[in-house]
Amino acid sequence: MTIASDPPATSFEELPEDWSRALAVVAHPDDLEYGAASAVARWTDQGKTVVYVMVTAGEAGIDSIPPDDAAAMRSDEQIRAGREVGVDVVEFLGHPDGLLEASIGLRRDLAGAIRRYRPDVLVSLNHREFFPFGGYNHVDHRVVGTALLDAARDAANRWLFPGVGGAPWSGVRFAVFANSPRANSFVDIAATVERGVASLAAHDGYLAVLPDGTAGKDPGPFIRGMAASAGEAVGREAAVLFERIDL
């Protein structure tokens, strides 16, 4: 039995860039590097501040490497990947890889991060049930997106999680989710796609243990091809597509 994903959008708006600070929150090291990092490079080139928050260290993601060793390796790779696109701050929340739940504890930690960094924009990865190509999405991706949207509201409420992360913050304008089947916006990355390639290539230890034929094992053709395909959909040389949700 085949279960269809969401139908693709037929039109896309260019994502507004009249903001100063973004907080990028994803489940695992390397989640941002599959497209979104090229947009991050564009934004940091504009002088914007982007901070990365990893909910887990990706410790359960490599069958051949014990979790403690994988966590250390993947954390280091994510820090290096961030530097390739102008990100100097990478925070790890330490939740368990593969076992995430949209719990009060996760919402509290994400609300705390939003209060600490006080972003105008939230950036994350597809949190819908399916990927655009129809594959079933990872539970951690789904959970983080849902919890992040809830946490944006929590962060603004002084009666929820008092004292966590600092003063309440209600300045988040919108959240964007890369590679969503409900994409409705785009960012032109023609000038920064090679920085995106370098960012994914920084995960060299992780990429080395992926099975042959895995998407992204060879970062250059994969990222360039994805960017060109998205660019064709929006009439640009290269782009990354996002689902924008106003908050």
C-alpha positions as a printed NumPy array, in Angstrom:
array([[  0.   ,   0.   ,   0.   ],
       [  1.336,   3.432,  -0.92 ],
       [  0.504,   6.423,   1.25 ],
       [  0.717,   9.725,  -0.597],
       [  2.466,  12.723,   0.913],
       [  1.239,  16.309,   0.662],
       [  0.859,  17.614,  -2.919],
       [  3.671,  19.964,  -3.959],
       [  3.052,  23.688,  -3.898],
       [  2.543,  25.458,  -7.209],
       [  3.861,  28.866,  -6.153],
       [  6.46 ,  30.135,  -3.702],
       [  7.178,  33.509,  -2.106],
       [ 10.687,  34.76 ,  -1.47 ],
       [ 11.356,  34.585,   2.258],
       [ 11.511,  38.014,   3.947],
       [ 14.983,  38.99 ,   5.118],
       [ 14.171,  42.153,   7.09 ],
       [ 15.258,  40.602,  10.391],
       [ 18.455,  40.336,  12.424],
       [ 18.558,  37.127,  14.505],
       [ 17.658,  33.513,  13.785],
       [ 17.682,  30.443,  15.995],
       [ 18.085,  27.18 ,  14.086],
       [ 16.796,  24.183,  16.058],
       [ 17.02 ,  20.6  ,  14.793],
       [ 17.148,  17.106,  16.217],
       [ 20.555,  15.93 ,  15.004],
       [ 23.957,  17.1  ,  13.821],
       [ 23.823,  17.296,   9.987],
       [ 20.053,  18.002,   9.788],
       [ 20.661,  21.622,   8.761],
       [ 23.319,  20.72 ,   6.231],
       [ 20.87 ,  19.107,   3.795],
       [ 19.949,  22.421,   2.191],
       [ 19.252,  24.927,   4.967],
       [ 22.932,  25.652,   5.667],
       [ 23.294,  27.331,   2.276],
       [ 20.569,  29.794,   3.312],
       [ 22.295,  30.291,   6.669],
       [ 25.473,  31.263,   4.801],
       [ 23.514,  33.874,   2.843],
       [ 22.075,  35.304,   6.044],
       [ 25.371,  35.495,   7.937],
       [ 26.934,  37.173,   4.883],
       [ 24.229,  39.827,   5.309],
       [ 25.386,  40.414,   8.881],
       [ 22.59 ,  38.473,  10.543],
       [ 23.253,  36.375,  13.642],
       [ 22.348,  32.689,  13.441],
       [ 22.685,  30.326,  16.408],
       [ 22.399,  26.534,  16.163],
       [ 20.707,  24.37 ,  18.797],
       [ 20.945,  20.587,  18.496],
       [ 18.36 ,  18.735,  20.568],
       [ 20.494,  15.558,  20.53 ],
       [ 24.11 ,  14.77 ,  19.693],
       [ 23.093,  12.131,  17.137],
       [ 24.648,   9.456,  19.306],
       [ 22.392,   6.63 ,  18.123],
       [ 22.797,   7.368,  14.435],
       [ 25.797,   5.176,  13.554],
       [ 25.442,   1.428,  13.98 ],
       [ 29.208,   0.802,  13.912],
       [ 30.196,   3.438,  16.502],
       [ 29.222,   3.309,  20.211],
       [ 26.951,   6.185,  21.284],
       [ 29.482,   8.049,  23.453],
       [ 32.064,   8.031,  20.665],
       [ 29.475,   8.97 ,  18.048],
       [ 28.233,  11.881,  20.158],
       [ 31.731,  13.301,  20.521],
       [ 32.507,  12.921,  16.824],
       [ 29.2  ,  14.309,  15.574],
       [ 29.238,  17.246,  17.985],
       [ 32.683,  18.25 ,  16.771],
       [ 31.58 ,  17.871,  13.16 ],
       [ 28.545,  20.077,  13.75 ],
       [ 30.669,  22.832,  15.257],
       [ 32.96 ,  22.711,  12.217],
       [ 29.957,  22.638,   9.875],
       [ 28.545,  25.756,  11.509],
       [ 31.795,  27.644,  11.068],
       [ 31.67 ,  26.996,   7.313],
       [ 28.498,  29.108,   7.112],
       [ 29.31 ,  31.777,   9.673],
       [ 27.762,  30.21 ,  12.794],
       [ 29.891,  30.589,  15.917],
       [ 27.47 ,  29.312,  18.602],
       [ 26.286,  25.685,  18.597],
       [ 24.414,  24.473,  21.677],
       [ 23.567,  20.844,  22.475],
       [ 20.572,  20.154,  24.711],
       [ 21.463,  16.524,  25.451],
       [ 18.117,  14.854,  24.812],
       [ 18.257,  11.167,  23.768],
       [ 18.741,  10.515,  20.07 ],
       [ 15.931,   8.481,  18.521],
       [ 13.722,   8.689,  21.603],
       [ 12.437,  12.263,  21.466],
       [  8.948,  13.084,  22.643],
       [  7.071,  16.385,  22.418],
       [  7.229,  16.515,  26.193],
       [  6.939,  19.361,  28.666],
       [ 10.668,  18.935,  29.301],
       [ 11.55 ,  19.433,  25.637],
       [  9.231,  22.431,  25.366],
       [ 10.851,  23.923,  28.467],
       [ 14.359,  23.525,  27.057],
       [ 13.377,  24.994,  23.691],
       [ 11.514,  27.888,  25.311],
       [ 14.646,  28.527,  27.365],
       [ 16.776,  28.646,  24.207],
       [ 14.348,  31.061,  22.553],
       [ 14.502,  33.334,  25.591],
       [ 18.316,  33.157,  25.718],
       [ 18.9  ,  34.   ,  22.072],
       [ 15.777,  36.148,  21.442],
       [ 15.422,  35.4  ,  17.717],
       [ 13.231,  37.075,  15.139],
       [ 13.03 ,  33.851,  13.128],
       [ 13.138,  30.13 ,  13.92 ],
       [ 14.695,  27.703,  11.424],
       [ 14.23 ,  23.944,  11.46 ],
       [ 13.77 ,  20.845,   9.318],
       [ 10.64 ,  19.267,   7.869],
       [  8.384,  18.153,  10.726],
       [  5.574,  16.762,   8.587],
       [  4.808,  13.049,   8.418],
       [  6.434,  12.573,   5.024],
       [  9.307,  13.995,   3.021],
       [  8.503,  15.687,  -0.323],
       [  9.64 ,  12.548,  -2.142],
       [  7.235,  10.417,  -0.094],
       [  9.514,   8.738,   2.445],
       [  8.298,   8.537,   6.048],
       [  9.942,  11.185,   8.214],
       [ 12.082,  10.398,  11.278],
       [ 10.256,  10.615,  14.604],
       [ 12.831,  13.032,  16.036],
       [ 12.303,  15.481,  13.156],
       [  8.538,  15.363,  13.627],
       [  8.751,  15.827,  17.386],
       [ 11.209,  18.73 ,  17.308],
       [  9.142,  20.741,  14.848],
       [  5.966,  20.372,  16.874],
       [  7.708,  21.139,  20.166],
       [  9.487,  24.153,  18.657],
       [  6.248,  25.753,  17.492],
       [  4.716,  25.195,  20.926],
       [  7.849,  26.509,  22.638],
       [  7.683,  29.759,  20.674],
       [  4.371,  30.45 ,  22.349],
       [  5.626,  29.151,  25.705],
       [  8.647,  31.487,  25.58 ],
       [  6.352,  34.505,  25.423],
       [  4.27 ,  33.461,  28.44 ],
       [  5.752,  34.681,  31.726],
       [  3.695,  32.155,  33.673],
       [  5.177,  29.166,  31.848],
       [  8.659,  28.004,  32.857],
       [  9.382,  31.133,  34.946],
       [ 13.071,  31.93 ,  35.113],
       [ 14.044,  29.43 ,  32.406],
       [ 16.294,  31.117,  29.85 ],
       [ 15.64 ,  34.638,  31.052],
       [ 12.829,  37.106,  30.462],
       [  9.871,  36.144,  28.257],
       [ 10.372,  36.684,  24.525],
       [  7.523,  37.34 ,  22.106],
       [  9.581,  38.587,  19.176],
       [  9.527,  35.497,  16.949],
       [  7.851,  36.521,  13.681],
       [  7.82 ,  33.2  ,  11.863],
       [  9.313,  29.721,  11.701],
       [ 10.638,  28.06 ,   8.561],
       [ 11.091,  24.348,   7.915],
       [ 13.459,  23.156,   5.182],
       [ 12.556,  20.293,   2.844],
       [  8.886,  20.266,   3.812],
       [  6.215,  18.811,   1.523],
       [  4.235,  21.965,   2.337],
       [  6.978,  24.358,   1.239],
       [  5.624,  27.785,   0.339],
       [  8.737,  29.987,   0.413],
       [ 12.274,  30.046,  -0.94 ],
       [ 15.717,  31.547,  -0.415],
       [ 18.056,  32.218,  -3.336],
       [ 21.35 ,  30.432,  -2.583],
       [ 23.171,  30.805,  -5.908],
       [ 25.989,  32.712,  -4.191],
       [ 26.303,  30.416,  -1.175],
       [ 25.548,  26.871,  -2.307],
       [ 29.247,  25.953,  -2.24 ],
       [ 29.401,  27.003,   1.405],
       [ 26.494,  24.631,   1.968],
       [ 28.474,  21.848,   0.318],
       [ 31.452,  22.579,   2.584],
       [ 29.173,  22.557,   5.609],
       [ 27.853,  19.075,   4.851],
       [ 31.378,  17.885,   3.966],
       [ 32.458,  18.845,   7.499],
       [ 30.506,  15.791,   8.684],
       [ 33.223,  13.637,   7.168],
       [ 33.214,  10.933,   9.854],
       [ 29.461,  10.481,   9.587],
       [ 29.438,  10.533,   5.794],
       [ 32.221,   7.945,   5.681],
       [ 30.073,   5.302,   7.381],
       [ 26.933,   5.875,   5.332],
       [ 26.071,   3.045,   2.909],
       [ 27.096,   3.518,  -0.698],
       [ 24.306,   5.145,  -2.675],
       [ 23.021,   7.099,   0.312],
       [ 21.866,  10.6  ,  -0.593],
       [ 24.439,  13.061,   0.685],
       [ 27.367,  10.638,   0.921],
       [ 28.952,  12.694,  -1.873],
       [ 27.998,  16.22 ,  -0.718],
       [ 28.831,  18.226,  -3.848],
       [ 26.55 ,  16.668,  -6.476],
       [ 23.817,  16.033,  -3.917],
       [ 23.571,  19.589,  -2.539],
       [ 24.065,  21.24 ,  -5.938],
       [ 21.443,  18.988,  -7.501],
       [ 18.924,  19.673,  -4.77 ],
       [ 19.577,  23.416,  -5.013],
       [ 19.219,  23.396,  -8.799],
       [ 15.953,  21.469,  -8.61 ],
       [ 14.513,  23.916,  -6.082],
       [ 15.832,  26.809,  -8.151],
       [ 14.031,  25.527, -11.223],
       [ 10.766,  25.506,  -9.27 ],
       [ 11.129,  29.195,  -8.375],
       [ 12.906,  30.56 , -11.441],
       [ 16.353,  30.924,  -9.863],
       [ 19.715,  29.289, -10.464],
       [ 19.747,  27.691,  -7.015],
       [ 17.386,  27.837,  -4.069],
       [ 16.279,  26.121,  -0.891],
       [ 12.577,  25.678,  -0.185],
       [ 10.987,  26.271,   3.213],
       [  7.577,  25.948,   4.761],
       [  6.898,  29.274,   6.473],
       [  4.543,  29.391,   9.446],
       [  3.76 ,  32.829,  10.852],
       [  3.694,  33.094,  14.64 ]])
